[in-house]
Structures are given as C-alpha cells and as structure tokens.
mmCIF file of C-alpha atoms and ligand atoms in Angstrom:
data_model
loop_
_atom_site.group_PDB
_atom_site.id
_atom_site.type_symbol
_atom_site.label_atom_id
_atom_site.label_comp_id
_atom_site.label_asym_id
_atom_site.label_seq_id
_atom_site.Cartn_x
_atom_site.Cartn_y
_atom_site.Cartn_z
ATOM 1 C CA MET V 846 141.699 76.769 26.611
ATOM 2 C CA ILE V 847 142.781 77.513 30.454
ATOM 3 C CA ASP V 848 139.914 80.337 30.770
ATOM 4 C CA LYS V 849 137.140 78.083 29.467
ATOM 5 C CA ILE V 850 138.190 75.605 31.932
ATOM 6 C CA LYS V 851 138.490 78.140 34.847
ATOM 7 C CA GLU V 852 134.770 79.190 34.056
ATOM 8 C CA HIS V 853 134.015 75.511 34.533
ATOM 9 C CA ILE V 854 135.602 75.184 37.789
ATOM 10 C CA THR V 855 133.604 78.552 38.461
ATOM 11 C CA GLU V 856 130.383 76.918 37.501
ATOM 12 C CA VAL V 857 131.318 73.345 39.555
ATOM 13 C CA GLU V 858 131.693 75.275 42.386
ATOM 14 C CA LYS V 859 128.492 77.399 42.138
ATOM 15 C CA PHE V 860 126.176 74.089 40.797
ATOM 16 C CA ASN V 861 123.368 72.530 43.435
ATOM 17 C CA ALA V 862 121.119 70.041 42.416
ATOM 18 C CA ASP V 863 118.814 68.142 45.563
ATOM 19 C CA THR V 864 117.952 65.224 43.028
ATOM 20 C CA LYS V 865 119.948 61.777 42.215
ATOM 21 C CA GLU V 866 118.782 62.481 38.781
ATOM 22 C CA ALA V 867 120.211 65.987 38.734
ATOM 23 C CA ILE V 868 123.218 65.191 40.516
ATOM 24 C CA GLU V 869 123.658 62.332 38.175
ATOM 25 C CA THR V 870 123.385 64.327 34.599
ATOM 26 C CA PHE V 871 126.099 66.706 36.236
ATOM 27 C CA ARG V 872 128.655 64.120 37.102
ATOM 28 C CA ILE V 873 128.030 62.587 33.621
ATOM 29 C CA LYS V 874 128.601 66.494 32.137
ATOM 30 C CA TYR V 875 131.733 66.648 33.939
ATOM 31 C CA LEU V 876 133.354 62.934 34.933
ATOM 32 C CA GLY V 877 131.356 60.821 32.742
ATOM 33 C CA LYS V 878 133.226 58.611 29.496
ATOM 34 C CA LYS V 879 132.443 61.550 27.040
ATOM 35 C CA GLY V 880 132.257 64.172 29.535
ATOM 36 C CA LEU V 881 134.001 67.567 29.390
ATOM 37 C CA LEU V 882 137.451 66.388 31.579
ATOM 38 C CA ASN V 883 137.766 63.687 29.524
ATOM 39 C CA GLU V 884 137.302 66.058 26.178
ATOM 40 C CA PHE V 885 140.576 68.310 28.232
ATOM 41 C CA PHE V 886 142.800 65.689 28.562
ATOM 42 C CA ALA V 887 142.124 64.729 24.505
ATOM 43 C CA GLU V 888 142.860 68.172 23.898
ATOM 44 C CA PHE V 889 146.012 68.126 26.439
ATOM 45 C CA LYS V 890 148.475 67.158 23.175
ATOM 46 C CA ASN V 891 147.605 69.653 21.226
ATOM 47 C CA VAL V 892 148.508 72.051 24.062
ATOM 48 C CA PRO V 893 151.842 73.963 23.347
ATOM 49 C CA ASN V 894 154.494 72.630 26.109
ATOM 50 C CA ASP V 895 154.984 76.380 27.628
ATOM 51 C CA GLN V 896 151.080 75.701 28.490
ATOM 52 C CA LYS V 897 151.109 72.236 29.104
ATOM 53 C CA LYS V 898 151.697 72.907 33.022
ATOM 54 C CA ALA V 899 149.492 75.375 33.628
ATOM 55 C CA PHE V 900 146.535 73.128 31.722
ATOM 56 C CA GLY V 901 147.180 70.091 33.559
ATOM 57 C CA GLN V 902 147.216 71.917 37.116
ATOM 58 C CA ALA V 903 143.640 73.468 35.750
ATOM 59 C CA ILE V 904 142.261 69.810 34.623
ATOM 60 C CA ASN V 905 142.841 68.580 37.567
ATOM 61 C CA THR V 906 141.483 71.499 39.767
ATOM 62 C CA LEU V 907 138.460 71.145 37.595
ATOM 63 C CA LYS V 908 138.439 67.399 37.858
ATOM 64 C CA LEU V 909 138.502 67.310 41.947
ATOM 65 C CA ALA V 910 136.197 70.218 42.810
ATOM 66 C CA ALA V 911 133.214 68.244 39.955
ATOM 67 C CA ASN V 912 134.442 64.969 42.377
ATOM 68 C CA GLU V 913 134.114 66.899 45.893
ATOM 69 C CA LYS V 914 131.044 68.721 44.322
ATOM 70 C CA VAL V 915 128.663 65.085 43.485
ATOM 71 C CA ASN V 916 130.226 63.321 46.695
ATOM 72 C CA LEU V 917 128.700 66.488 48.766
ATOM 73 C CA LEU V 918 125.875 66.532 46.928
ATOM 74 C CA LYS V 919 125.251 62.574 47.555
ATOM 75 C CA GLU V 920 125.867 63.115 50.850
ATOM 76 C CA THR V 921 123.477 65.689 51.867
ATOM 77 C CA LEU V 922 120.301 64.055 49.709
ATOM 78 C CA ASP V 923 121.533 60.436 51.431
ATOM 79 C CA SER V 924 121.267 62.673 54.777
ATOM 80 C CA GLN V 925 117.884 63.955 53.726
ATOM 81 C CA THR V 926 116.682 60.748 52.541
ATOM 82 C CA GLU V 927 117.443 59.134 55.936
ATOM 83 C CA GLU V 928 115.486 61.845 58.121
ATOM 84 C CA VAL V 929 112.809 61.199 56.502
ATOM 85 C CA GLY V 930 113.157 57.211 56.630
ATOM 86 C CA LYS V 931 113.621 57.716 60.176
ATOM 87 C CA TYR V 932 110.812 60.133 61.032
ATOM 88 C CA GLY V 933 108.758 59.587 58.148
ATOM 89 C CA ASP V 934 107.026 62.598 55.653
ATOM 90 C CA LEU V 935 107.615 64.883 58.348
ATOM 91 C CA THR V 936 105.556 67.868 56.495
ATOM 92 C CA ARG V 937 102.058 64.980 56.971
ATOM 93 C CA PRO V 938 99.339 65.849 58.594
ATOM 94 C CA GLY V 939 99.596 65.392 62.551
ATOM 95 C CA GLU V 940 97.834 63.284 64.267
ATOM 96 C CA ALA V 941 94.663 63.862 66.177
ATOM 97 C CA MET V 942 95.065 63.046 69.870
ATOM 98 C CA ALA V 943 92.515 60.497 71.369
ATOM 99 C CA LEU V 944 90.090 62.011 73.817
ATOM 100 C CA GLY V 945 89.391 60.855 76.734
ATOM 101 C CA SER V 946 85.851 60.486 78.651
ATOM 102 C CA ARG V 947 84.706 61.509 81.765
ATOM 103 C CA HIS V 948 84.432 57.928 84.689
ATOM 104 C CA PRO V 949 80.572 57.085 84.931
ATOM 105 C CA ILE V 950 80.850 57.865 88.742
ATOM 106 C CA SER V 951 82.600 61.915 87.536
ATOM 107 C CA ILE V 952 79.461 62.445 85.364
ATOM 108 C CA VAL V 953 76.988 61.159 88.487
ATOM 109 C CA LYS V 954 78.526 63.066 90.524
ATOM 110 C CA ASN V 955 78.816 66.551 88.749
ATOM 111 C CA GLN V 956 75.467 66.156 88.155
ATOM 112 C CA ILE V 957 74.257 65.721 91.858
ATOM 113 C CA ILE V 958 76.461 68.516 92.510
ATOM 114 C CA GLU V 959 74.862 70.375 90.083
ATOM 115 C CA ILE V 960 71.333 70.005 91.116
ATOM 116 C CA PHE V 961 72.412 70.668 94.767
ATOM 117 C CA SER V 962 74.248 73.721 94.421
ATOM 118 C CA ARG V 963 70.548 75.116 92.228
ATOM 119 C CA ILE V 964 69.144 74.686 96.007
ATOM 120 C CA GLY V 965 72.039 76.200 97.813
ATOM 121 C CA PHE V 966 74.236 73.178 98.718
ATOM 122 C CA ASN V 967 77.960 73.898 98.745
ATOM 123 C CA VAL V 968 80.858 71.116 98.148
ATOM 124 C CA SER V 969 82.995 69.796 101.150
ATOM 125 C CA GLU V 970 85.310 67.110 101.256
ATOM 126 C CA GLY V 971 87.121 65.576 104.027
ATOM 127 C CA PRO V 972 90.323 62.552 104.185
ATOM 128 C CA GLU V 973 89.821 59.356 103.092
ATOM 129 C CA ILE V 974 91.651 58.204 106.099
ATOM 130 C CA GLU V 975 89.961 59.293 109.088
ATOM 131 C CA ASP V 976 90.229 59.413 112.831
ATOM 132 C CA ASP V 977 87.354 56.789 115.259
ATOM 133 C CA TRP V 978 86.321 60.586 116.333
ATOM 134 C CA HIS V 979 85.005 61.881 112.681
ATOM 135 C CA ASN V 980 83.843 58.413 111.244
ATOM 136 C CA PHE V 981 82.614 57.232 114.643
ATOM 137 C CA THR V 982 82.606 58.636 117.672
ATOM 138 C CA ALA V 983 81.424 61.808 116.978
ATOM 139 C CA LEU V 984 78.740 60.511 115.186
ATOM 140 C CA ASN V 985 77.748 59.124 118.073
ATOM 141 C CA LEU V 986 78.795 56.112 117.567
ATOM 142 C CA PRO V 987 80.602 55.485 120.844
ATOM 143 C CA GLU V 988 83.503 52.797 121.336
ATOM 144 C CA TYR V 989 81.642 49.712 121.866
ATOM 145 C CA HIS V 990 78.893 50.454 120.579
ATOM 146 C CA PRO V 991 77.089 47.627 118.447
ATOM 147 C CA ALA V 992 76.189 49.393 115.702
ATOM 148 C CA ARG V 993 80.019 50.203 114.573
ATOM 149 C CA ASP V 994 79.762 46.566 113.227
ATOM 150 C CA MET V 995 76.908 47.863 110.550
ATOM 151 C CA GLN V 996 80.417 48.854 108.388
ATOM 152 C CA ASP V 997 83.336 46.390 108.407
ATOM 153 C CA THR V 998 86.139 49.139 108.680
ATOM 154 C CA PHE V 999 89.416 48.881 107.341
ATOM 155 C CA PHE V 1000 91.831 49.381 110.298
ATOM 156 C CA ILE V 1001 95.377 50.432 109.888
ATOM 157 C CA GLN V 1002 97.182 48.010 111.749
ATOM 158 C CA THR V 1003 99.695 50.102 114.249
ATOM 159 C CA ASP V 1004 96.810 52.476 114.988
ATOM 160 C CA PRO V 1005 93.299 51.466 115.930
ATOM 161 C CA ASP V 1006 92.418 55.275 115.988
ATOM 162 C CA ILE V 1007 93.346 55.671 112.351
ATOM 163 C CA LEU V 1008 90.969 53.925 109.714
ATOM 164 C CA LEU V 1009 89.642 54.237 106.127
ATOM 165 C CA ARG V 1010 86.500 55.772 106.164
ATOM 166 C CA THR V 1011 83.394 54.117 106.175
ATOM 167 C CA HIS V 1012 81.123 56.435 104.689
ATOM 168 C CA THR V 1013 80.733 60.399 103.746
ATOM 169 C CA SER V 1014 79.506 61.044 107.462
ATOM 170 C CA SER V 1015 82.997 62.141 108.444
ATOM 171 C CA VAL V 1016 83.027 65.105 106.815
ATOM 172 C CA GLN V 1017 79.533 66.020 108.136
ATOM 173 C CA VAL V 1018 81.728 66.381 111.433
ATOM 174 C CA ARG V 1019 84.560 68.181 110.059
ATOM 175 C CA TYR V 1020 81.715 71.195 108.618
ATOM 176 C CA MET V 1021 80.368 71.310 111.716
ATOM 177 C CA GLU V 1022 83.646 71.805 113.352
ATOM 178 C CA ASN V 1023 84.410 73.956 111.162
ATOM 179 C CA ASN V 1024 81.771 75.964 109.774
ATOM 180 C CA LYS V 1025 78.690 77.988 112.098
ATOM 181 C CA PRO V 1026 74.389 77.539 110.699
ATOM 182 C CA PRO V 1027 72.782 78.074 108.197
ATOM 183 C CA ILE V 1028 74.965 74.789 107.014
ATOM 184 C CA ARG V 1029 74.118 73.534 103.343
ATOM 185 C CA THR V 1030 76.309 71.121 102.111
ATOM 186 C CA ILE V 1031 76.952 68.031 100.030
ATOM 187 C CA SER V 1032 79.871 65.984 100.431
ATOM 188 C CA PRO V 1033 80.810 63.965 98.269
ATOM 189 C CA GLY V 1034 83.503 61.073 98.054
ATOM 190 C CA ARG V 1035 84.894 56.969 98.028
ATOM 191 C CA VAL V 1036 84.485 55.456 101.255
ATOM 192 C CA TYR V 1037 85.947 51.699 102.370
ATOM 193 C CA ARG V 1038 84.608 48.774 103.371
ATOM 194 C CA ASN V 1039 86.167 45.291 104.676
ATOM 195 C CA GLU V 1040 83.533 43.612 102.260
ATOM 196 C CA ALA V 1041 84.188 40.404 99.935
ATOM 197 C CA ILE V 1042 83.952 41.986 95.786
ATOM 198 C CA SER V 1043 81.636 40.538 94.211
ATOM 199 C CA ALA V 1044 78.792 42.431 90.860
ATOM 200 C CA ARG V 1045 76.953 43.742 93.639
ATOM 201 C CA SER V 1046 79.484 45.202 95.946
ATOM 202 C CA HIS V 1047 83.132 46.702 96.303
ATOM 203 C CA CYS V 1048 85.493 47.306 99.127
ATOM 204 C CA PHE V 1049 85.337 50.831 97.934
ATOM 205 C CA PHE V 1050 82.736 53.091 96.314
ATOM 206 C CA HIS V 1051 80.931 56.271 96.429
ATOM 207 C CA GLN V 1052 78.613 58.769 98.138
ATOM 208 C CA VAL V 1053 77.351 61.946 98.838
ATOM 209 C CA GLU V 1054 76.394 62.915 102.216
ATOM 210 C CA GLY V 1055 73.785 65.984 102.052
ATOM 211 C CA LEU V 1056 73.815 68.327 105.521
ATOM 212 C CA TYR V 1057 71.146 70.659 106.179
ATOM 213 C CA ILE V 1058 71.337 72.819 109.653
ATOM 214 C CA ASP V 1059 70.077 75.746 110.299
ATOM 215 C CA LYS V 1060 66.947 77.247 112.957
ATOM 216 C CA ASP V 1061 63.684 74.863 112.810
ATOM 217 C CA VAL V 1062 64.635 73.057 110.148
ATOM 218 C CA SER V 1063 62.015 69.996 109.958
ATOM 219 C CA PHE V 1064 61.678 66.730 108.648
ATOM 220 C CA ALA V 1065 59.131 68.393 105.840
ATOM 221 C CA ASP V 1066 61.977 69.889 104.170
ATOM 222 C CA LEU V 1067 64.173 66.793 104.311
ATOM 223 C CA LYS V 1068 61.716 65.164 102.237
ATOM 224 C CA GLN V 1069 61.503 68.382 99.869
ATOM 225 C CA THR V 1070 64.843 68.234 99.604
ATOM 226 C CA LEU V 1071 65.521 64.228 98.443
ATOM 227 C CA GLN V 1072 61.998 64.849 96.656
ATOM 228 C CA ILE V 1073 63.700 67.586 94.284
ATOM 229 C CA PHE V 1074 66.697 65.418 94.286
ATOM 230 C CA THR V 1075 65.385 62.534 92.930
ATOM 231 C CA THR V 1076 62.886 64.537 90.111
ATOM 232 C CA GLU V 1077 66.236 66.097 88.801
ATOM 233 C CA LEU V 1078 68.925 63.228 88.928
ATOM 234 C CA PHE V 1079 65.836 60.679 87.920
ATOM 235 C CA GLY V 1080 63.059 62.361 86.480
ATOM 236 C CA LYS V 1081 60.691 60.385 89.665
ATOM 237 C CA SER V 1082 59.466 62.728 91.636
ATOM 238 C CA LYS V 1083 57.537 60.152 93.803
ATOM 239 C CA ILE V 1084 59.212 58.539 97.114
ATOM 240 C CA ARG V 1085 58.799 57.045 100.594
ATOM 241 C CA LEU V 1086 60.499 57.931 103.855
ATOM 242 C CA ARG V 1087 60.831 54.146 105.493
ATOM 243 C CA PRO V 1088 61.815 54.239 109.549
ATOM 244 C CA SER V 1089 65.337 52.637 109.875
ATOM 245 C CA TYR V 1090 68.005 53.323 112.324
ATOM 246 C CA PHE V 1091 71.207 55.135 112.059
ATOM 247 C CA PRO V 1092 72.641 56.019 115.282
ATOM 248 C CA PHE V 1093 73.544 59.718 113.800
ATOM 249 C CA THR V 1094 70.221 60.595 113.494
ATOM 250 C CA GLU V 1095 66.654 60.498 114.761
ATOM 251 C CA PRO V 1096 64.932 59.863 113.458
ATOM 252 C CA SER V 1097 65.810 57.902 111.060
ATOM 253 C CA ALA V 1098 64.870 56.740 107.330
ATOM 254 C CA GLU V 1099 65.540 54.810 104.063
ATOM 255 C CA VAL V 1100 65.292 57.060 101.014
ATOM 256 C CA ASP V 1101 63.152 54.600 98.579
ATOM 257 C CA VAL V 1102 62.199 56.180 95.152
ATOM 258 C CA TYR V 1103 59.515 55.184 93.331
ATOM 259 C CA TRP V 1104 60.773 53.452 89.973
ATOM 260 C CA GLY V 1105 57.551 51.708 88.646
ATOM 261 C CA LEU V 1106 56.622 48.448 86.989
ATOM 262 C CA LYS V 1107 56.609 49.284 83.555
ATOM 263 C CA THR V 1108 59.574 46.822 81.699
ATOM 264 C CA GLU V 1109 60.998 44.067 82.750
ATOM 265 C CA SER V 1110 64.395 45.921 83.720
ATOM 266 C CA ASP V 1111 61.508 47.854 86.592
ATOM 267 C CA TYR V 1112 60.970 44.654 88.010
ATOM 268 C CA LYS V 1113 64.383 42.845 88.223
ATOM 269 C CA ILE V 1114 66.209 46.183 89.950
ATOM 270 C CA THR V 1115 63.398 46.695 92.187
ATOM 271 C CA LYS V 1116 62.620 43.369 92.898
ATOM 272 C CA GLY V 1117 59.056 43.323 91.763
ATOM 273 C CA THR V 1118 57.912 45.750 93.924
ATOM 274 C CA GLY V 1119 58.535 49.105 91.754
ATOM 275 C CA TRP V 1120 60.725 50.561 94.763
ATOM 276 C CA LEU V 1121 64.004 51.137 94.872
ATOM 277 C CA GLU V 1122 66.414 52.129 98.017
ATOM 278 C CA ILE V 1123 68.932 54.894 97.051
ATOM 279 C CA GLY V 1124 70.062 55.816 100.748
ATOM 280 C CA GLY V 1125 69.840 56.691 104.174
ATOM 281 C CA CYS V 1126 68.428 60.148 105.889
ATOM 282 C CA GLY V 1127 67.441 62.056 109.048
ATOM 283 C CA MET V 1128 67.120 64.507 111.245
ATOM 284 C CA VAL V 1129 70.620 65.281 112.953
ATOM 285 C CA ASP V 1130 70.917 63.248 116.372
ATOM 286 C CA PRO V 1131 71.342 66.580 118.887
ATOM 287 C CA ASN V 1132 74.142 64.235 120.498
ATOM 288 C CA VAL V 1133 75.953 64.349 117.001
ATOM 289 C CA LEU V 1134 75.118 68.575 117.016
ATOM 290 C CA THR V 1135 76.909 68.940 120.623
ATOM 291 C CA ASN V 1136 79.651 67.160 119.978
ATOM 292 C CA CYS V 1137 80.185 69.244 116.987
ATOM 293 C CA GLY V 1138 80.345 72.501 118.643
ATOM 294 C CA ILE V 1139 76.526 73.225 117.590
ATOM 295 C CA ASP V 1140 73.727 74.229 120.093
ATOM 296 C CA PRO V 1141 70.631 71.279 119.446
ATOM 297 C CA GLU V 1142 68.136 73.900 121.484
ATOM 298 C CA ILE V 1143 69.141 76.691 118.895
ATOM 299 C CA TYR V 1144 69.624 74.317 115.981
ATOM 300 C CA SER V 1145 68.068 71.003 113.976
ATOM 301 C CA GLY V 1146 69.099 69.758 111.108
ATOM 302 C CA PHE V 1147 68.753 66.977 108.217
ATOM 303 C CA ALA V 1148 71.413 64.260 106.449
ATOM 304 C CA PHE V 1149 71.411 62.056 104.358
ATOM 305 C CA GLY V 1150 73.601 59.851 102.272
ATOM 306 C CA VAL V 1151 73.349 58.446 98.816
ATOM 307 C CA GLY V 1152 75.482 55.658 96.928
ATOM 308 C CA ILE V 1153 77.038 57.433 93.970
ATOM 309 C CA ASP V 1154 78.213 54.079 92.687
ATOM 310 C CA ARG V 1155 74.603 52.234 93.056
ATOM 311 C CA ILE V 1156 73.026 55.231 91.099
ATOM 312 C CA ALA V 1157 75.734 55.698 88.177
ATOM 313 C CA MET V 1158 74.668 52.438 87.670
ATOM 314 C CA LEU V 1159 71.001 52.379 87.624
ATOM 315 C CA LEU V 1160 71.682 55.527 84.846
ATOM 316 C CA HIS V 1161 73.949 53.893 83.227
ATOM 317 C CA GLN V 1162 72.651 50.066 83.095
ATOM 318 C CA ILE V 1163 75.659 49.158 84.159
ATOM 319 C CA THR V 1164 75.358 45.212 86.305
ATOM 320 C CA ASP V 1165 78.461 44.561 87.796
ATOM 321 C CA ILE V 1166 80.548 47.760 90.258
ATOM 322 C CA ARG V 1167 83.000 45.839 89.687
ATOM 323 C CA LEU V 1168 83.506 47.681 85.879
ATOM 324 C CA LEU V 1169 83.412 50.973 88.114
ATOM 325 C CA SER V 1170 87.153 50.680 89.083
ATOM 326 C CA GLU V 1171 89.051 47.960 86.184
ATOM 327 C CA ASN V 1172 89.583 51.050 84.041
ATOM 328 C CA ASP V 1173 88.731 49.054 80.822
ATOM 329 C CA VAL V 1174 88.876 51.501 77.978
ATOM 330 C CA ARG V 1175 86.132 49.395 75.893
ATOM 331 C CA PHE V 1176 83.764 50.085 78.752
ATOM 332 C CA LEU V 1177 85.262 53.925 79.634
ATOM 333 C CA ASP V 1178 84.820 54.642 75.785
ATOM 334 C CA GLN V 1179 80.901 54.050 76.241
ATOM 335 C CA PHE V 1180 80.503 57.556 78.445
ATOM 336 C CA LYS V 1181 82.066 59.526 75.306
ATOM 337 C CA SER V 1182 79.655 61.056 74.345
ATOM 338 C CA THR V 1183 78.374 62.589 77.899
ATOM 339 C CA LEU V 1184 78.989 65.458 79.696
HETATM 340 N N1 LIG U 1806 76.083 56.904 106.440
HETATM 341 C C1 LIG U 1806 75.112 56.096 105.995
HETATM 342 C C2 LIG U 1806 75.841 54.684 105.777
HETATM 343 O O1 LIG U 1806 77.148 54.947 104.792
HETATM 344 C C3 LIG U 1806 74.345 56.642 105.552
HETATM 345 C C4 LIG U 1806 73.907 58.021 106.167
HETATM 346 C C5 LIG U 1806 72.190 57.027 106.539
HETATM 347 C C6 LIG U 1806 73.974 59.504 105.899
HETATM 348 C C7 LIG U 1806 71.880 58.621 107.071
HETATM 349 C C8 LIG U 1806 73.416 60.017 106.951
HETATM 350 C C9 LIG U 1806 72.422 59.677 107.159
HETATM 351 O O2 LIG U 1806 73.976 61.353 106.447
HETATM 352 O O3 LIG U 1806 71.803 60.824 108.144
HETATM 353 O O4 LIG U 1806 75.220 53.582 105.468
#
C-alpha cells in the first residue's frame, strides 16, 4: 500500500497541465471528495498498527504534494492569462505601419531638380539666416538703395547686418564666391518676407534660383533654358519674357507661361489673359559678377528665380497657400500617390 502511495507521489510531482480543466481534473482525482486521498485516509483504519506511522506520513506527503502542484499550476496559468490581458494575443499579426507622404513643396522641388539635372545643373544650398552682403549688397543693392524696399525684410533686432534671406539669390553670390565658371547651378530653398499672411501670400515661402555663368552666355540661352523648364514641368512651351527691373540683372525680365484659356479655371488663374507669371530672370549684372570675384570682361551669365509654392499650388489645384504650412494630415495624405 505504501509503495502505491509513493508511486502516486512521483506521479503528482511529474504532473503538468496548462489548462484550467486539466488542473481541475487533477485536483478532483487527488483532493476531491471521492478522490484518492480520501480513499487512502479511509484505508487508514485497516492498516496494521506498526505501519500506521509510515502510512500516515506517506499520505500527508502525497496530500502536500498534490496541493502544492495544484497551486503552482494555477498560479502559472494565472500569470500567463494576465500577460495576454495586458498585451492582447501576442501571436496576432502586427499592425502595418502607416506610410507618410511627401510634402507637395518637396514633390515640386524634386521635379524641378530632376529637370535641371538633365541639362547639366547641379544643386546648391545656402543659409536661411543671411548677412546683408549676400542678400543685398553683393547683388547690386547697396545700403539705401530704394529697391531694398521691394522686399520686406525680417532683420535680427540686435544686429542689422543679419537677416532672414528674402530670396534665394543670396545663394548665387555664395556659389560664385566659391566656384569658378563654368557654373550651372540651381538653389532651392525657403525664403522669408515680412508680409501679412493670407490665402495668397505668406511670410515664408520657397524659391528655386538658377544661375548659369560661362563665356558667351546670351539672353537666347536664358530663354531656351526656361522654355525647356516650362515644357517639362507644365507641358507648356510658350513663354514670354516681359521687360522688368531687378538690381542684380541687366536686362531683366518677368517670366510668363502661356497657360491657355480653355477652361474656367484657366480664366481664373490667368485673370482672363491666358498668361501666368512664374518668376523673374535676366542677365547677371556685371557689378554682381565683379562683387563675387568673376571678371565680367570674360564671363557673362543669366539667372532666374521661380516660386515653388506658386507652382505647387498651380499643379495641384491648391487654393490657399497656408495649407502648405499647416501640416493638416487630411491635406498631406492626398499626396500619397505622388512621387
Ligand atoms: N530674387 C527675385 C525675387 O525674389 C527673383 C529673381 C529675379 C531672381 C531675377 C533672379 C533673377 O535670379 O535674375 O523676387
């Protein structure tokens, strides 16, 4: 009889289960009302007196072992269920990460970079916090020049020499100071002007500056380059260079693209003229070349500046420039499918 109990002790110690039901069956088998332990206890009176002590000890060991086993298995199971409660089903498939989208400004900027890279232009950048020399003086806009008022500038209060650049033309100067002709570069970037914010204008926006300096560069080269640009970007090759004034170019022109007058929206965006202004351009003023260490007797060149925000708004029918900086995901999400 004692041997039988010992066998049960070993069995109890070996036992394992990971469901509530299996543990309960085990508990009933040993500790239930009609369980083995009670059976053994009932046998107790039939055991000869000299074996009673050993028998009693064996049943108690079995009882302890069975109790301990049940408690241990229950605890283990509980702790596992708790984990599931906390983290959910750990075997479930992961959640897909939501992909972001490129900002329309970046999309258009990259398109412009791509077009110009095909005709030999590299990309250059300059600082947004600029000094007076690079933003104004070197560009033929000395102190007290009235044309400085064309651009409402944000100055740093403690130092009138430091400002937020009002145009990317400042990068022209930096590039010419640091590189020798031939130069073919475009400089995309953010610019700042102290203007009231509305649907049509903002106190910061984006431009791409273009600069081409070499021997014998002519106004015809400028027009051709701009024509390639508008054809590639808008699918429109008809452009018009309207005489204008910029201190850093001579002669200077405003660049208009013929948008057409086919739809109501064409009428709206071109104010009924069919023409749309996209930027300024001209032959780099000899004074600017001299200021940047390039001999105007040997070299000539052209420059142009176009607004990226304006183009992004045109290409994507965005009617309020403020949307471009408000970071509303409902707006930004719409550009997911665009490269
Ligand atoms: N910097 C001018 C502006 O912000 C745009 C511009 C006009 C740039 C003529 C040029 C240029 O390079 O040649 O209004």
